[in-house]
Structure formats: C-alpha cells, structure tokens
Amino acid sequence: MNSDRYVPESGLTLARAAREVVWWQSPEETLRDETLFLNQAMRWGTPEVVLAVRRHFDDERLRQALREALPGVFDRRSWAYWHLVLDMGPPPPMPVREIPGVDPADTPLRVWPEDYRKARM
C-alpha cells in the first residue's frame, strides 16, 4: 500500500479519515470497501484525510479506485483533478447513476423527484 514518494505526515488514522468522509456507517465497515472509502476521500477529503490516504495507498491503488469509481460520488472538478494528479490522461466521462425508466441524457438537476419515484415503482 505505501508509495515510495515523500508524503508529509498527517496525524489522522485511516479509521478517523473513514469516519470523516463516510459518516453514515462505522469506519470498520467503510474500510472493508476500499473503493467507496477512496472515492469519498478523493471527493470530500480534507488535506489531512488526503495525506492519510496517500500515506497508506500507492498511486496505482488510487488509479484503480478511479477506474472503479462509484456513480454520483465525484464532481467534475475532483474527477479532473485526480486524473491529472495520477497522470491518467484526459478524464473519461464520469460514471452516472442509472435510474430505471429515466433517460440517461437527463441530468440529476433535470430529473424531478416524482419522476424518480415513478421509475422506482
């Protein structure tokens, strides 16, 4: 997991970092799903969280987390940033959530809640 490059020390443990970016479940549960944890940390992590992540995971694991990115986690800015930082070339389209019965061309801002409820029934 550790990279050879220099990463300044962060006082944060991975468990504390997990609690900060995935507040709806226990850190132990979060850390069992590395892709979820890394995606959340790459999108919502404070500089301290990112330092803790970079101390424990190498660039290849972070690239893998981007390739396996969960729909709806990244915004355009963080998606482009991490592709640049990890030297992955131009970012591909972000993964999108698929809602049955809703045209994928519709953005979440154009899909009203009642449309979502109808699609879920």
PDB file of C-alpha atoms in Angstrom:
ATOM      1  CA  MET A   1       0.000   0.000   0.000  1.00  0.00           C
ATOM      2  CA  ASN A   2       2.754   2.525   0.767  1.00  0.00           C
ATOM      3  CA  SER A   3       4.302   4.564  -2.005  1.00  0.00           C
ATOM      4  CA  ASP A   4       7.996   5.352  -2.332  1.00  0.00           C
ATOM      5  CA  ARG A   5       7.401   9.075  -2.750  1.00  0.00           C
ATOM      6  CA  TYR A   6       7.564  11.505   0.161  1.00  0.00           C
ATOM      7  CA  VAL A   7       4.219  12.273   1.753  1.00  0.00           C
ATOM      8  CA  PRO A   8       4.187  14.617   4.758  1.00  0.00           C
ATOM      9  CA  GLU A   9       2.859  13.112   7.969  1.00  0.00           C
ATOM     10  CA  SER A  10      -0.785  13.500   8.822  1.00  0.00           C
ATOM     11  CA  GLY A  11      -1.949  12.850  12.345  1.00  0.00           C
ATOM     12  CA  LEU A  12      -5.065  11.134  11.027  1.00  0.00           C
ATOM     13  CA  THR A  13      -5.501   7.380  11.156  1.00  0.00           C
ATOM     14  CA  LEU A  14      -7.381   5.679   8.348  1.00  0.00           C
ATOM     15  CA  ALA A  15     -10.230   4.948  10.758  1.00  0.00           C
ATOM     16  CA  ARG A  16     -10.583   8.639  11.614  1.00  0.00           C
ATOM     17  CA  ALA A  17     -10.338   9.557   7.916  1.00  0.00           C
ATOM     18  CA  ALA A  18     -13.053   6.983   7.143  1.00  0.00           C
ATOM     19  CA  ARG A  19     -15.314   8.469   9.808  1.00  0.00           C
ATOM     20  CA  GLU A  20     -14.847  11.954   8.323  1.00  0.00           C
ATOM     21  CA  VAL A  21     -15.742  11.069   4.727  1.00  0.00           C
ATOM     22  CA  VAL A  22     -18.288   8.274   5.261  1.00  0.00           C
ATOM     23  CA  TRP A  23     -20.242   9.416   8.304  1.00  0.00           C
ATOM     24  CA  TRP A  24     -23.250   7.134   7.783  1.00  0.00           C
ATOM     25  CA  GLN A  25     -21.502   3.878   8.726  1.00  0.00           C
ATOM     26  CA  SER A  26     -18.744   2.672  11.011  1.00  0.00           C
ATOM     27  CA  PRO A  27     -15.105   3.188   9.987  1.00  0.00           C
ATOM     28  CA  GLU A  28     -14.576  -0.581  10.072  1.00  0.00           C
ATOM     29  CA  GLU A  29     -17.380  -1.140   7.576  1.00  0.00           C
ATOM     30  CA  THR A  30     -16.132   1.705   5.381  1.00  0.00           C
ATOM     31  CA  LEU A  31     -12.565   0.400   5.289  1.00  0.00           C
ATOM     32  CA  ARG A  32     -13.807  -3.036   4.149  1.00  0.00           C
ATOM     33  CA  ASP A  33     -14.961  -1.334   0.923  1.00  0.00           C
ATOM     34  CA  GLU A  34     -11.747   0.377  -0.176  1.00  0.00           C
ATOM     35  CA  THR A  35     -13.244   1.748  -3.385  1.00  0.00           C
ATOM     36  CA  LEU A  36     -16.040   3.508  -1.504  1.00  0.00           C
ATOM     37  CA  PHE A  37     -13.587   4.875   1.053  1.00  0.00           C
ATOM     38  CA  LEU A  38     -11.068   6.065  -1.538  1.00  0.00           C
ATOM     39  CA  ASN A  39     -13.755   7.610  -3.764  1.00  0.00           C
ATOM     40  CA  GLN A  40     -15.231   9.502  -0.814  1.00  0.00           C
ATOM     41  CA  ALA A  41     -11.785  10.599   0.397  1.00  0.00           C
ATOM     42  CA  MET A  42     -10.801  11.775  -3.083  1.00  0.00           C
ATOM     43  CA  ARG A  43     -14.016  13.774  -3.398  1.00  0.00           C
ATOM     44  CA  TRP A  44     -14.698  15.032   0.141  1.00  0.00           C
ATOM     45  CA  GLY A  45     -11.393  14.610   1.989  1.00  0.00           C
ATOM     46  CA  THR A  46      -9.736  17.472   3.779  1.00  0.00           C
ATOM     47  CA  PRO A  47      -5.998  17.894   3.187  1.00  0.00           C
ATOM     48  CA  GLU A  48      -5.393  15.796   6.325  1.00  0.00           C
ATOM     49  CA  VAL A  49      -7.618  12.985   5.014  1.00  0.00           C
ATOM     50  CA  VAL A  50      -5.849  13.040   1.643  1.00  0.00           C
ATOM     51  CA  LEU A  51      -2.446  12.902   3.381  1.00  0.00           C
ATOM     52  CA  ALA A  52      -3.563   9.879   5.417  1.00  0.00           C
ATOM     53  CA  VAL A  53      -4.822   8.171   2.250  1.00  0.00           C
ATOM     54  CA  ARG A  54      -1.635   8.943   0.322  1.00  0.00           C
ATOM     55  CA  ARG A  55       0.428   7.587   3.219  1.00  0.00           C
ATOM     56  CA  HIS A  56      -1.378   4.221   3.101  1.00  0.00           C
ATOM     57  CA  PHE A  57      -2.265   3.728  -0.571  1.00  0.00           C
ATOM     58  CA  ASP A  58       0.009   3.960  -3.588  1.00  0.00           C
ATOM     59  CA  ASP A  59      -0.849   5.751  -6.825  1.00  0.00           C
ATOM     60  CA  GLU A  60      -1.805   2.544  -8.606  1.00  0.00           C
ATOM     61  CA  ARG A  61      -4.468   1.762  -5.979  1.00  0.00           C
ATOM     62  CA  LEU A  62      -5.838   5.291  -6.331  1.00  0.00           C
ATOM     63  CA  ARG A  63      -5.931   4.868 -10.123  1.00  0.00           C
ATOM     64  CA  GLN A  64      -7.830   1.621  -9.637  1.00  0.00           C
ATOM     65  CA  ALA A  65     -10.300   3.422  -7.370  1.00  0.00           C
ATOM     66  CA  LEU A  66     -10.893   5.969 -10.145  1.00  0.00           C
ATOM     67  CA  ARG A  67     -11.359   3.241 -12.745  1.00  0.00           C
ATOM     68  CA  GLU A  68     -13.910   1.600 -10.404  1.00  0.00           C
ATOM     69  CA  ALA A  69     -15.478   4.920  -9.356  1.00  0.00           C
ATOM     70  CA  LEU A  70     -18.958   4.739  -7.936  1.00  0.00           C
ATOM     71  CA  PRO A  71     -21.623   6.781  -9.739  1.00  0.00           C
ATOM     72  CA  GLY A  72     -22.570  10.043  -8.092  1.00  0.00           C
ATOM     73  CA  VAL A  73     -19.512  10.451  -5.859  1.00  0.00           C
ATOM     74  CA  PHE A  74     -17.232  12.669  -7.922  1.00  0.00           C
ATOM     75  CA  ASP A  75     -17.964  16.100  -9.276  1.00  0.00           C
ATOM     76  CA  ARG A  76     -16.303  17.324 -12.471  1.00  0.00           C
ATOM     77  CA  ARG A  77     -13.601  19.226 -10.638  1.00  0.00           C
ATOM     78  CA  SER A  78     -12.423  16.372  -8.395  1.00  0.00           C
ATOM     79  CA  TRP A  79     -12.722  13.888 -11.300  1.00  0.00           C
ATOM     80  CA  ALA A  80     -10.452  16.030 -13.491  1.00  0.00           C
ATOM     81  CA  TYR A  81      -8.096  16.834 -10.595  1.00  0.00           C
ATOM     82  CA  TRP A  82      -7.379  13.213  -9.668  1.00  0.00           C
ATOM     83  CA  HIS A  83      -6.926  12.147 -13.287  1.00  0.00           C
ATOM     84  CA  LEU A  84      -4.339  14.918 -13.630  1.00  0.00           C
ATOM     85  CA  VAL A  85      -2.576  14.237 -10.302  1.00  0.00           C
ATOM     86  CA  LEU A  86      -2.378  10.498 -11.009  1.00  0.00           C
ATOM     87  CA  ASP A  87      -1.175  11.083 -14.593  1.00  0.00           C
ATOM     88  CA  MET A  88      -4.079   9.183 -16.151  1.00  0.00           C
ATOM     89  CA  GLY A  89      -4.536  11.418 -19.171  1.00  0.00           C
ATOM     90  CA  PRO A  90      -7.746  13.205 -20.072  1.00  0.00           C
ATOM     91  CA  PRO A  91     -10.571  12.057 -17.816  1.00  0.00           C
ATOM     92  CA  PRO A  92     -13.235   9.847 -19.374  1.00  0.00           C
ATOM     93  CA  PRO A  93     -16.902  10.649 -18.770  1.00  0.00           C
ATOM     94  CA  MET A  94     -17.827  10.336 -15.112  1.00  0.00           C
ATOM     95  CA  PRO A  95     -19.829   7.288 -14.066  1.00  0.00           C
ATOM     96  CA  VAL A  96     -23.523   8.077 -13.822  1.00  0.00           C
ATOM     97  CA  ARG A  97     -26.353   6.568 -11.854  1.00  0.00           C
ATOM     98  CA  GLU A  98     -28.868   4.657 -13.892  1.00  0.00           C
ATOM     99  CA  ILE A  99     -32.481   5.115 -12.847  1.00  0.00           C
ATOM    100  CA  PRO A 100     -34.897   2.663 -14.473  1.00  0.00           C
ATOM    101  CA  GLY A 101     -37.347   4.489 -16.699  1.00  0.00           C
ATOM    102  CA  VAL A 102     -35.345   7.740 -16.784  1.00  0.00           C
ATOM    103  CA  ASP A 103     -33.429   8.758 -19.896  1.00  0.00           C
ATOM    104  CA  PRO A 104     -29.672   8.744 -19.084  1.00  0.00           C
ATOM    105  CA  ALA A 105     -29.331  12.003 -21.060  1.00  0.00           C
ATOM    106  CA  ASP A 106     -31.286  13.726 -18.284  1.00  0.00           C
ATOM    107  CA  THR A 107     -29.016  15.145 -15.634  1.00  0.00           C
ATOM    108  CA  PRO A 108     -29.925  14.810 -11.950  1.00  0.00           C
ATOM    109  CA  LEU A 109     -30.809  18.515 -11.979  1.00  0.00           C
ATOM    110  CA  ARG A 110     -33.409  17.886 -14.675  1.00  0.00           C
ATOM    111  CA  VAL A 111     -34.936  14.761 -13.080  1.00  0.00           C
ATOM    112  CA  TRP A 112     -37.675  15.735 -10.675  1.00  0.00           C
ATOM    113  CA  PRO A 113     -38.269  13.624  -7.551  1.00  0.00           C
ATOM    114  CA  GLU A 114     -41.680  12.456  -8.781  1.00  0.00           C
ATOM    115  CA  ASP A 115     -40.016  11.109 -11.944  1.00  0.00           C
ATOM    116  CA  TYR A 116     -37.607   9.172  -9.753  1.00  0.00           C
ATOM    117  CA  ARG A 117     -40.417   7.813  -7.588  1.00  0.00           C
ATOM    118  CA  LYS A 118     -42.356   6.676 -10.692  1.00  0.00           C
ATOM    119  CA  ALA A 119     -39.233   4.991 -12.067  1.00  0.00           C
ATOM    120  CA  ARG A 120     -38.722   3.098  -8.780  1.00  0.00           C
ATOM    121  CA  MET A 121     -42.280   1.674  -8.754  1.00  0.00           C
TER     122      MET A 121
END
